[in-house]
mmCIF file of C-alpha atoms in Angstrom:
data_model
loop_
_atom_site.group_PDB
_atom_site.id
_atom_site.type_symbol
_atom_site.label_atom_id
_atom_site.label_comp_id
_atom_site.label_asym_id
_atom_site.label_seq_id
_atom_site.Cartn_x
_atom_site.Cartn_y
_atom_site.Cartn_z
ATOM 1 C CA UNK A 220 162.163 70.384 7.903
ATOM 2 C CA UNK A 221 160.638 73.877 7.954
ATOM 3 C CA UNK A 222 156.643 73.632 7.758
ATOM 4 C CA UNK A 223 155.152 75.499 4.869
ATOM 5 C CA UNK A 224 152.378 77.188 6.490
ATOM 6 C CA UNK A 225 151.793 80.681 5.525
ATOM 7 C CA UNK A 226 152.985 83.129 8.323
ATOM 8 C CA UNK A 227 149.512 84.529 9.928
ATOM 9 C CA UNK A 228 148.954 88.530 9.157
ATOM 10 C CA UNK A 229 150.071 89.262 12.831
ATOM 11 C CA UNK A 230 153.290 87.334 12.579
ATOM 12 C CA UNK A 231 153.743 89.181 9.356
ATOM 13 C CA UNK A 232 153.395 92.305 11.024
ATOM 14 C CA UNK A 233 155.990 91.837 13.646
ATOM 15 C CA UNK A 234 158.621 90.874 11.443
ATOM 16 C CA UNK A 235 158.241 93.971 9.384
ATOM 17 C CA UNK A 236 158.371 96.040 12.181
ATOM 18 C CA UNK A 237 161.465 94.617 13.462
ATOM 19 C CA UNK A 238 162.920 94.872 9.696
ATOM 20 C CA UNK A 239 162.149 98.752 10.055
ATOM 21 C CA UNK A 240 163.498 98.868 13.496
ATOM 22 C CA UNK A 241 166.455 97.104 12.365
ATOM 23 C CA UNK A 242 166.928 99.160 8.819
ATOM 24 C CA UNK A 243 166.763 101.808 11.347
ATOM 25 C CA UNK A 244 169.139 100.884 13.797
ATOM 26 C CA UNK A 245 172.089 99.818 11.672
ATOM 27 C CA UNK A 246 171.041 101.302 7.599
ATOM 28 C CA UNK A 247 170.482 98.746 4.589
ATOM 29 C CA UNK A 248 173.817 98.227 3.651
ATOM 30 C CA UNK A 249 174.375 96.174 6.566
ATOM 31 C CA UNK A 250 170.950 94.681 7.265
ATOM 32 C CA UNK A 251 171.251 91.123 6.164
ATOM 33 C CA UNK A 252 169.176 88.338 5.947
ATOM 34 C CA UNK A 253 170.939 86.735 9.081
ATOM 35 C CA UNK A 254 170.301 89.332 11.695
ATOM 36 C CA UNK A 255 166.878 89.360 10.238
ATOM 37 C CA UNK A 256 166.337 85.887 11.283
ATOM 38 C CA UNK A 257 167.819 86.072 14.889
ATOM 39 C CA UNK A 258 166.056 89.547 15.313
ATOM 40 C CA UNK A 259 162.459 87.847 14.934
ATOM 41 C CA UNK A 260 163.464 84.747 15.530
ATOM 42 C CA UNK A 261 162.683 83.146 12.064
ATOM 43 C CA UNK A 262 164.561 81.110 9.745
ATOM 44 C CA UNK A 263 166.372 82.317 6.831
ATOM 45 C CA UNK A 264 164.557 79.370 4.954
ATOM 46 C CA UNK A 265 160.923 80.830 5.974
ATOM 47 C CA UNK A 266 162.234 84.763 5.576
ATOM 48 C CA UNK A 267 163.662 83.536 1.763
ATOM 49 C CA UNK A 268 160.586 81.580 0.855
ATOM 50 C CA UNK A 269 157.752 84.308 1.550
ATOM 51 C CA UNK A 270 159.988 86.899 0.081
ATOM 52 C CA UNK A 271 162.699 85.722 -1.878
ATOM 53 C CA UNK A 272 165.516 88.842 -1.666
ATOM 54 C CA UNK A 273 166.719 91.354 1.200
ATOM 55 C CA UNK A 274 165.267 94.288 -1.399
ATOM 56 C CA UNK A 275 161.683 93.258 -1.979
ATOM 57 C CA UNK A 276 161.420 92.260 2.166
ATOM 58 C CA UNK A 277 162.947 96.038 2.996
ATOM 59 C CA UNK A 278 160.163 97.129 0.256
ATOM 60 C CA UNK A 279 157.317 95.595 2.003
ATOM 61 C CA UNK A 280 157.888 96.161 5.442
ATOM 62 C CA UNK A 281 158.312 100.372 4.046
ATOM 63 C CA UNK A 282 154.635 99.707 2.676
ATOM 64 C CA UNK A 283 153.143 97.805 5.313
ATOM 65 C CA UNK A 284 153.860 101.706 7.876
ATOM 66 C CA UNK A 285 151.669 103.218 5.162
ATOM 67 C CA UNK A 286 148.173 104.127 7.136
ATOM 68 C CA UNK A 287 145.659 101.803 5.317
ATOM 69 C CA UNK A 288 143.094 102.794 3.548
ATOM 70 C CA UNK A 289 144.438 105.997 2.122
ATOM 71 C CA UNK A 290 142.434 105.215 -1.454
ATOM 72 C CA UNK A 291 138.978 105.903 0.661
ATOM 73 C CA UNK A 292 139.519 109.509 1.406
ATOM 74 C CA UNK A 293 137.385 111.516 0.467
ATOM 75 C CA UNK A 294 136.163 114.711 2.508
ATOM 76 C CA UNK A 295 134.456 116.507 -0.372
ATOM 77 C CA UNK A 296 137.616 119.360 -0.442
ATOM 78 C CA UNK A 297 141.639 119.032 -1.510
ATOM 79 C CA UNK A 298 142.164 120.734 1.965
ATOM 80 C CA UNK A 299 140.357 118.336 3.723
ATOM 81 C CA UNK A 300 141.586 115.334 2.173
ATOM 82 C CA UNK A 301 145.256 116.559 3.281
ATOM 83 C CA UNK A 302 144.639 117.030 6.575
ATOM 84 C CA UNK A 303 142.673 113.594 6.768
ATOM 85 C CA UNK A 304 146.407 111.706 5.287
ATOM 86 C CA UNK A 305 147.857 113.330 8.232
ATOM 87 C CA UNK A 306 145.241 112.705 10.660
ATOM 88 C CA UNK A 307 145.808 108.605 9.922
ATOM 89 C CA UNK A 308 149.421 109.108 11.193
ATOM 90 C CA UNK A 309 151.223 110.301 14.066
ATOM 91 C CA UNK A 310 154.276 112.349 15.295
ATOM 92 C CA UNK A 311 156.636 109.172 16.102
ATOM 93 C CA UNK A 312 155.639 107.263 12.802
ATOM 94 C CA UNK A 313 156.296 110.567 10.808
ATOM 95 C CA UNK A 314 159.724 110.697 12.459
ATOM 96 C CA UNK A 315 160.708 107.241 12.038
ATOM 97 C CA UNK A 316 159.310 107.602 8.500
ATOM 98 C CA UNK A 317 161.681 110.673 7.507
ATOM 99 C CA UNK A 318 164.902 108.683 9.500
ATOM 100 C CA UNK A 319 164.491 105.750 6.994
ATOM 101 C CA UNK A 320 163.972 107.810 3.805
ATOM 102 C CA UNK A 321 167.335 109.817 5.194
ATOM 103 C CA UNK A 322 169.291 106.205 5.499
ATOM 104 C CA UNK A 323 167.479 105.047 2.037
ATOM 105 C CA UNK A 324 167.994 107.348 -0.325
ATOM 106 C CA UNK A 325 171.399 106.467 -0.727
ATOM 107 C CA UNK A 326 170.918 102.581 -0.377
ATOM 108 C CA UNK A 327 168.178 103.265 -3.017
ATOM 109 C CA UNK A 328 170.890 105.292 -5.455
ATOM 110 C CA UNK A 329 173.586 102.412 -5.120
ATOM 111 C CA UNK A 330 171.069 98.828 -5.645
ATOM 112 C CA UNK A 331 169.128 99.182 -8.285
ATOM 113 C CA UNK A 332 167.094 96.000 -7.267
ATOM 114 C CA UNK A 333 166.302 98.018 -4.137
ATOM 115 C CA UNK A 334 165.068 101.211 -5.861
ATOM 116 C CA UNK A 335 162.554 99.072 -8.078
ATOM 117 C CA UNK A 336 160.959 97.150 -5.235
ATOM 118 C CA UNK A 337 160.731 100.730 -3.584
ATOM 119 C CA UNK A 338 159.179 102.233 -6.547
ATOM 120 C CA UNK A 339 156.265 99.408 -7.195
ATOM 121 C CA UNK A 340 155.996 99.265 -3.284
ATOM 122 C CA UNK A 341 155.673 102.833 -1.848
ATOM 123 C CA UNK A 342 155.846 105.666 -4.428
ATOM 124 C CA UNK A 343 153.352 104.419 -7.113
ATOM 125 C CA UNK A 344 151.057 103.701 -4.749
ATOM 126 C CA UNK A 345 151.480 106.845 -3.389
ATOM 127 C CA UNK A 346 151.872 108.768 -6.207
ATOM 128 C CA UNK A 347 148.593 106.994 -7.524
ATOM 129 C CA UNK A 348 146.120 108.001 -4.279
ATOM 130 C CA UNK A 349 147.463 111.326 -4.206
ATOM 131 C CA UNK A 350 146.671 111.333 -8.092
ATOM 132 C CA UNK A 351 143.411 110.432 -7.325
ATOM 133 C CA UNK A 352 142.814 113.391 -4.668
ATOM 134 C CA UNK A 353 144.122 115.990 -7.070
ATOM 135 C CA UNK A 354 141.800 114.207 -9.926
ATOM 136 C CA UNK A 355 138.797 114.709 -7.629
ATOM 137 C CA UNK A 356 139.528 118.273 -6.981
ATOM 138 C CA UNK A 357 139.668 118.764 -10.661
ATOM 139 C CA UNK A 358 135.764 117.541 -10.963
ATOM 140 C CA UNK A 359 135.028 119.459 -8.342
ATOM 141 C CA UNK A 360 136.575 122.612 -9.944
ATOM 142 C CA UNK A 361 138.558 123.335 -7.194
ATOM 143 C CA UNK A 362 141.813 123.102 -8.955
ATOM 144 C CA UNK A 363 142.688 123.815 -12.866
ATOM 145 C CA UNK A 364 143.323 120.740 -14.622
ATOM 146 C CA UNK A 365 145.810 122.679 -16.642
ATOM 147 C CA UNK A 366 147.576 124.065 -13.595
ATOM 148 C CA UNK A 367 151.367 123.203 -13.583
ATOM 149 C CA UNK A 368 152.287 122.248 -10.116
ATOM 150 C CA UNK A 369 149.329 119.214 -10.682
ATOM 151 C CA UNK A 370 152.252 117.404 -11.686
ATOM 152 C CA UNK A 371 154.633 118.443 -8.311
ATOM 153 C CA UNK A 372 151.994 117.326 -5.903
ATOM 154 C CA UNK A 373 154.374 114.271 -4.608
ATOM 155 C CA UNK A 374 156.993 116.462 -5.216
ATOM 156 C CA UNK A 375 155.892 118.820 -2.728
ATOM 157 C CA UNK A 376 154.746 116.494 -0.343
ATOM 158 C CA UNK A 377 157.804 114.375 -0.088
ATOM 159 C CA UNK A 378 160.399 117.722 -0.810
ATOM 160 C CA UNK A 379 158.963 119.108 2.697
ATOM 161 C CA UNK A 380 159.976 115.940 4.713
ATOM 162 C CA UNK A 381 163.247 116.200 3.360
ATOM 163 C CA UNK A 382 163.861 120.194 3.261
ATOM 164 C CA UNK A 383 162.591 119.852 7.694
ATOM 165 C CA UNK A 384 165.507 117.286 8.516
ATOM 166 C CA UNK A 385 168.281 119.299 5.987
ATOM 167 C CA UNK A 386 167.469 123.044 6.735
ATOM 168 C CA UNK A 387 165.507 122.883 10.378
ATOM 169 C CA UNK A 388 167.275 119.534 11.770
ATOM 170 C CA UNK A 389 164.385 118.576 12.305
ATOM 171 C CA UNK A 390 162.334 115.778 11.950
ATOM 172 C CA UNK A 391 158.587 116.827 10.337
ATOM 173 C CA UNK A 392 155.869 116.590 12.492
ATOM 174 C CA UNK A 393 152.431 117.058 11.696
ATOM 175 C CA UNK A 394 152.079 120.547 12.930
ATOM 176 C CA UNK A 395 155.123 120.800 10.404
ATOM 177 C CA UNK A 396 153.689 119.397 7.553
ATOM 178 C CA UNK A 397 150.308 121.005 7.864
ATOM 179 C CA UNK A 398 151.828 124.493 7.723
ATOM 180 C CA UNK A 399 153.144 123.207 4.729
ATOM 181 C CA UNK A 400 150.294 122.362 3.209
ATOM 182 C CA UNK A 401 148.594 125.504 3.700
ATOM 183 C CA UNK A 402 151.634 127.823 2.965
ATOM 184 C CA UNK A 403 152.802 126.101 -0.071
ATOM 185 C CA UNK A 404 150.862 122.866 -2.054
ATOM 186 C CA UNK A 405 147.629 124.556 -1.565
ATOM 187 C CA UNK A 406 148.443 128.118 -2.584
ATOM 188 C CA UNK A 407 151.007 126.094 -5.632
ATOM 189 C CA UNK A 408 147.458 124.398 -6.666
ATOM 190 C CA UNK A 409 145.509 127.587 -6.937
ATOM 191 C CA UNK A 410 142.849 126.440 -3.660
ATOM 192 C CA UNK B 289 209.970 120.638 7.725
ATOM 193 C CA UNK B 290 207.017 121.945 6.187
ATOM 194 C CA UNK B 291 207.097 125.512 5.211
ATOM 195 C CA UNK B 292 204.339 127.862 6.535
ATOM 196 C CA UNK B 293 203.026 129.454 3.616
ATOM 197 C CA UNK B 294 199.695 129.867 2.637
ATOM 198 C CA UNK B 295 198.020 127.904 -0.184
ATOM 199 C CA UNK B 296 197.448 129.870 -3.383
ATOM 200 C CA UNK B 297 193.715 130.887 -3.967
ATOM 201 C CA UNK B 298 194.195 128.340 -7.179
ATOM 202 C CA UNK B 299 195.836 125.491 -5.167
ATOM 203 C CA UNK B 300 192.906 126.052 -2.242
ATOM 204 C CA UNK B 301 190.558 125.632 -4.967
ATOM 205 C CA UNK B 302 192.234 122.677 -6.587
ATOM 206 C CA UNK B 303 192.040 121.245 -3.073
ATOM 207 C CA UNK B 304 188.294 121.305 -2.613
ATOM 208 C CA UNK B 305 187.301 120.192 -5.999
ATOM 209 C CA UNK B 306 189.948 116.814 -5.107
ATOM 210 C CA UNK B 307 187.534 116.704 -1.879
ATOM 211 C CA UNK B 308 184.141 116.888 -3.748
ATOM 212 C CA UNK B 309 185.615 114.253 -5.749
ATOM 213 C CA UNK B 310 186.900 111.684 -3.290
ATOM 214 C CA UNK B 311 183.197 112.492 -1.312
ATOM 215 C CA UNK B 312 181.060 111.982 -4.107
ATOM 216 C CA UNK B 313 183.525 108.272 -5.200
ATOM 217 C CA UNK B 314 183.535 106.867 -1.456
ATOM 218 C CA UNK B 315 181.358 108.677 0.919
ATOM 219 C CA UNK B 316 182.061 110.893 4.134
ATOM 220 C CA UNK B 317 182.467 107.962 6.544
ATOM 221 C CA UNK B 318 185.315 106.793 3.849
ATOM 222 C CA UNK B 319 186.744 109.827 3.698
ATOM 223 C CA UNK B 320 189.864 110.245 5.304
ATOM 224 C CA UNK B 321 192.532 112.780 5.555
ATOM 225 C CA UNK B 322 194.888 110.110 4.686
ATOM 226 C CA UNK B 323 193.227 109.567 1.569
ATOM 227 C CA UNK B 324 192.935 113.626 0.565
ATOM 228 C CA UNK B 325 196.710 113.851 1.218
ATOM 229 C CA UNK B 326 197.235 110.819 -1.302
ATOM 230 C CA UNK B 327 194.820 112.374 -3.607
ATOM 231 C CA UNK B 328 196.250 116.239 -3.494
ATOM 232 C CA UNK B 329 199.402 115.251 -3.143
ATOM 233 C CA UNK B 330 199.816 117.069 -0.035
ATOM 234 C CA UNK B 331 200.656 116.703 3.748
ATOM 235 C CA UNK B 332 198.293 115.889 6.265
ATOM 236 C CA UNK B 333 200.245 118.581 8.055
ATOM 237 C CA UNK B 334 199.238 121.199 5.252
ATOM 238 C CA UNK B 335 195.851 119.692 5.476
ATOM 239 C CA UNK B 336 195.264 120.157 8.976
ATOM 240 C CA UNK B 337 196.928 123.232 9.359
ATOM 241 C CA UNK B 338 194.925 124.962 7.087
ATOM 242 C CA UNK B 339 191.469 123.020 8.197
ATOM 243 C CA UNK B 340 191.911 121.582 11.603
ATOM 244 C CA UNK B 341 188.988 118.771 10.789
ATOM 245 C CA UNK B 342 187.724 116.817 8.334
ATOM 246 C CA UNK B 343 184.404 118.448 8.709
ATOM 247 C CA UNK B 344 185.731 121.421 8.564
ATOM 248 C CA UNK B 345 187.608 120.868 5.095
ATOM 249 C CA UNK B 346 184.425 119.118 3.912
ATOM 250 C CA UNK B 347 182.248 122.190 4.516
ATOM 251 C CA UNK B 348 184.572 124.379 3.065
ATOM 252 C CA UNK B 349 185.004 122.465 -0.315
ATOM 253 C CA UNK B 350 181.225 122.391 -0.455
ATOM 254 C CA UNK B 351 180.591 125.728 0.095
ATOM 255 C CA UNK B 352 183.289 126.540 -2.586
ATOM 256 C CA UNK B 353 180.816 124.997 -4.764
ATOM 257 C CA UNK B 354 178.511 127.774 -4.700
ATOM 258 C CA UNK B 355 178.420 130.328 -7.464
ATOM 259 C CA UNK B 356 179.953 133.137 -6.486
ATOM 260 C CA UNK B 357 178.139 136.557 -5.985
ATOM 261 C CA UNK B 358 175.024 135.393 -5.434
ATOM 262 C CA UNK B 359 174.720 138.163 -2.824
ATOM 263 C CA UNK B 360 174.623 140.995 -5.782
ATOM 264 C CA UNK B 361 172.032 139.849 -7.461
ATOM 265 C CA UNK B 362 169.190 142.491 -8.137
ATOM 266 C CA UNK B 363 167.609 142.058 -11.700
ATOM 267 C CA UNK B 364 164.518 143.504 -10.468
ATOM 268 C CA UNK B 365 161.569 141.174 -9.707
ATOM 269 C CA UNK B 366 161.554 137.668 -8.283
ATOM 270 C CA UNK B 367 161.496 135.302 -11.077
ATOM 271 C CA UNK B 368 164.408 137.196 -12.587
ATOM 272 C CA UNK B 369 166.638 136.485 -9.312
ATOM 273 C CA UNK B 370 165.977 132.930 -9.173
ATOM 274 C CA UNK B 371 166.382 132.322 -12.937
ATOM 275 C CA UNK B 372 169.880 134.307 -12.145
ATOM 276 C CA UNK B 373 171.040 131.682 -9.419
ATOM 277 C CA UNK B 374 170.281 129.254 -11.663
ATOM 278 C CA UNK B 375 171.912 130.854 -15.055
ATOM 279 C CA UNK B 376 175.119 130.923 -12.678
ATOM 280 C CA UNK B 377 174.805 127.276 -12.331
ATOM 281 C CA UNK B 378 175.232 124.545 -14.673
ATOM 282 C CA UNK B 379 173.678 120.588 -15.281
ATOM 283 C CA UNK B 380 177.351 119.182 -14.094
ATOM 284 C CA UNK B 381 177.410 121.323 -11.348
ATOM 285 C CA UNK B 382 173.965 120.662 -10.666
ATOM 286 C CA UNK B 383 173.920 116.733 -10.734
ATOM 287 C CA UNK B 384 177.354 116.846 -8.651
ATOM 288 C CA UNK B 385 175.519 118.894 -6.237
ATOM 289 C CA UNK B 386 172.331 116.361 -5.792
ATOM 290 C CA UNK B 387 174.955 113.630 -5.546
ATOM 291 C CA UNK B 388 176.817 114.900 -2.890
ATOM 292 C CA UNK B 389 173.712 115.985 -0.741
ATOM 293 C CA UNK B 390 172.517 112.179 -1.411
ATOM 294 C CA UNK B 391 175.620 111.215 0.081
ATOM 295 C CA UNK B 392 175.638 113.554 2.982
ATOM 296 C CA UNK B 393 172.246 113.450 4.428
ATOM 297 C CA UNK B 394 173.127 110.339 6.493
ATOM 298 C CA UNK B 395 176.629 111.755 7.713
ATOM 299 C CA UNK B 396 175.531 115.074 8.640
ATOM 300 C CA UNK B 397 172.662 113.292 11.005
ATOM 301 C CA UNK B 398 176.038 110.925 12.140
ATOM 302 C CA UNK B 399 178.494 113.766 12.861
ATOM 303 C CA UNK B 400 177.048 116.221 14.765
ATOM 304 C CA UNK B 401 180.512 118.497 13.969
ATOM 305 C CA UNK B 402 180.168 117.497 9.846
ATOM 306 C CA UNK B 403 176.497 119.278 10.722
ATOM 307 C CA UNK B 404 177.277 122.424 12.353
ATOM 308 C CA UNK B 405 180.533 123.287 9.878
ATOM 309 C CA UNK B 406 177.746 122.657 6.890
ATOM 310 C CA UNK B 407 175.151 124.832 8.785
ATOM 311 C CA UNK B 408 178.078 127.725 9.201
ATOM 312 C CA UNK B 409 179.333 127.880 6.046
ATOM 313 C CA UNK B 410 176.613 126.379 3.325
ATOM 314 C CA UNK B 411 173.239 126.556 4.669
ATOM 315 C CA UNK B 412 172.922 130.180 6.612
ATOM 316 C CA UNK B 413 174.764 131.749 3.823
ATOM 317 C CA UNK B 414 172.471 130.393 1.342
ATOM 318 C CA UNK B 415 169.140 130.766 3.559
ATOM 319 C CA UNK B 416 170.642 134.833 3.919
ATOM 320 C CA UNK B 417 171.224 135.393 0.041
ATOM 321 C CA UNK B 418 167.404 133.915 -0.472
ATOM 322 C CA UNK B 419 166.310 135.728 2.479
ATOM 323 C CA UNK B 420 167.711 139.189 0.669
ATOM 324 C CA UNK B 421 166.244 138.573 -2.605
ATOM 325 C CA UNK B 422 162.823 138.023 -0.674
ATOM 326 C CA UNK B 423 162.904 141.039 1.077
ATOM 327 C CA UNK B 424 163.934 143.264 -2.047
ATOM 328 C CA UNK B 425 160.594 140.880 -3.400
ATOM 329 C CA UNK B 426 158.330 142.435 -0.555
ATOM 330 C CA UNK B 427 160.185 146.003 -0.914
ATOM 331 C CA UNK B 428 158.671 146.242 -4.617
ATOM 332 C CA UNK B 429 155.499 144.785 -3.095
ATOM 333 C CA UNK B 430 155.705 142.033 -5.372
ATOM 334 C CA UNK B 431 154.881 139.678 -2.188
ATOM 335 C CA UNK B 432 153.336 140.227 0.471
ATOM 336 C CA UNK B 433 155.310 140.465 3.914
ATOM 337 C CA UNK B 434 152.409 138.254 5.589
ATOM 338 C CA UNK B 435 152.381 135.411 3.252
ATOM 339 C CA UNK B 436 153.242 131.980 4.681
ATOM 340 C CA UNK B 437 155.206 130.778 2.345
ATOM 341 C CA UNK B 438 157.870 133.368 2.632
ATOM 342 C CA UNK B 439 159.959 131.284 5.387
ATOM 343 C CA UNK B 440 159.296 128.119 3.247
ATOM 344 C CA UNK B 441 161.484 129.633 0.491
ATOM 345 C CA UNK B 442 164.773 127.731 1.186
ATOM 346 C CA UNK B 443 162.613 124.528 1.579
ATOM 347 C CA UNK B 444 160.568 124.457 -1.887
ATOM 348 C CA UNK B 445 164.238 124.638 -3.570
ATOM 349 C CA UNK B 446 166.115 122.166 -1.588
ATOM 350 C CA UNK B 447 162.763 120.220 -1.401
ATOM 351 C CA UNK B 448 162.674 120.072 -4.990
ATOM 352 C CA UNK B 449 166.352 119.029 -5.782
ATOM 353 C CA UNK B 450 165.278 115.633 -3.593
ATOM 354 C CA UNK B 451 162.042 114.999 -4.337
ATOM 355 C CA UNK B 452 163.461 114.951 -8.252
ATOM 356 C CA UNK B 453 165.823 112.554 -6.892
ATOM 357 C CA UNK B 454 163.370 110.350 -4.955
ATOM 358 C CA UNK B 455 160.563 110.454 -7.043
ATOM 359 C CA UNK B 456 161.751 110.571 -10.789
ATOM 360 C CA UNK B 457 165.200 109.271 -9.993
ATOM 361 C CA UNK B 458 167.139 112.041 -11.944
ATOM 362 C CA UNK B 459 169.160 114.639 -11.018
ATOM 363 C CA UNK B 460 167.656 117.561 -11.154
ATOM 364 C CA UNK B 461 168.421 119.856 -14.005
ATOM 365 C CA UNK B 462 167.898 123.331 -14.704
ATOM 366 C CA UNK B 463 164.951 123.027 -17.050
ATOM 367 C CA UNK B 464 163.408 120.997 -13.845
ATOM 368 C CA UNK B 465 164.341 123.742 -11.401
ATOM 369 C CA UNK B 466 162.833 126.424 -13.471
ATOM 370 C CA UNK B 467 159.894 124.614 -13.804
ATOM 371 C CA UNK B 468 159.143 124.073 -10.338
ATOM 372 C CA UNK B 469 160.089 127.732 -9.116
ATOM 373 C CA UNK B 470 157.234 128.230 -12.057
ATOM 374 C CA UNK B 471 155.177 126.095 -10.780
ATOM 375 C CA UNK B 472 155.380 126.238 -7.186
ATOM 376 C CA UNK B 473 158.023 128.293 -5.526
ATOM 377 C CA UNK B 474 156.278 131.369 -7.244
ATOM 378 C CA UNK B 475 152.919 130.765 -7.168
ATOM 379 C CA UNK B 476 153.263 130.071 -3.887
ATOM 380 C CA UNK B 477 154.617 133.287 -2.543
ATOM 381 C CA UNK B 478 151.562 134.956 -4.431
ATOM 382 C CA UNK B 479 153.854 136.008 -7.499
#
């Protein structure tokens, strides 16, 4: 009889890594819930119980490779604040970032139960701190609340991950990005 | 035997949109020349013949796609150009053409040949017609030559037709498209 201890943060850790590496290695459509359990060693009983469907697991692990902390930034300038998201990640985790979103975004198109856990997971979170960056600039008067790419600042963000591995094959890196940044979101935002 | 004549301009064209189809229904790794013969009603003779690869065929079809004469257009300043590759578009074509790069984005990182027919015949022709319009752009001295964002031009717009995807889960229309070459594409490039 499986024990119903709650998995320690560490052991939850692991097993979303190997979920990535595994999403990774062979795409969602044929990640299952059995070569979950003999990848890290767990049983299907303990992977179901904590949580419940393949979707919401592939969900968490995606959010669990966010840098924490993201919501404390605060540098006192939009430019700054940027460059500190990037400084809280790294070349390899930006890479392995961009080659899930590539094998995703049509596993996200084709289950529905999928794209919600994604959406509640990873991009309203995100879309919510980098709302709150762009907010602060507003106070500060650095940007113009009425300025019409406020609303593409995700949009940006996520379209230059996307537009490196299409038009470069490429994966973005952070030298990448932060040319990006300075070429492009920044001058879009007016700063 | 089959006879060596070439396919009608009509019948090519026929051809490729029975190819976009079949893609956009089952995917490139389901794709098979079996299955384009069935659809077309042709012989994989014919097929290869006049393609030689599946890649090959597939990166034809797409790039048959593309409006036509994008390479003449000159209306004067910048916004007018890009507002004229998008009158020359429509939402069908538009949402077909999000679909299929959805699709793709996987295979072309898969088959390295599926990548290099896409780069010949959709992605340099495509990053040359923007590049022209820029330069006429900096020509008028409606931006400058030193600006950043000038080689980030064919990124913002295919950055925007996935983020739309991603992050709002539509297809990107044209009323989107304008918006964000409004909103960012222009204002970025100093315009």
């Amino acid at each position: 009889m499986a024990m119903r201890t709650r998995l320690t943060a560490e052991r939850e850790a692991e097993l979303y890594e190997a979920v990535l590496d595994l999403l990774a290695e062979v795409g969602y459509d044929a990640l299952t819930m059995d070569a979950i359990a003999a990848r890290t060693r767990s049983s299907k009983a303990t992977l179901y119980r904590q949580w419940h469907s393949k979707p919401e697991l592939v969900a968490r692990a995606l959010h669990q490779t966010k840098p924490p902390g993201l919501d404390e930034i605060d540098t006192g300038s939009l430019r700054g604040d940027f460059y500190e998201i990037l400084a809280r990640t790294d070349d390899s985790k930006l890479e392995r970032d961009s080659a899930l979103l590539r094998g995703l975004i049509q596993a996200v198109h084709d289950n529905p139960d999928l794209q919600e856990a994604l959406r509640e997971q990873l991009i309203e979170p995100e879309k919510r701190e980098l709302d709150a960056i762009v907010r602060r600039a507003i106070e500060r008067g650095e940007v113009s609340a009425a300025n019409p790419a406020v609303k593409f600042v995700a949009h940006m963000l996520v379209g230059a991950l996307f537009s490196c591995l299409i038009i470069d094959d490429q994966h973005p890196d952070k030298a990448y990005t932060r040319q990006y940044i300075d070429a492009v979101v920044l001058p879009a935002l007016g700063v």
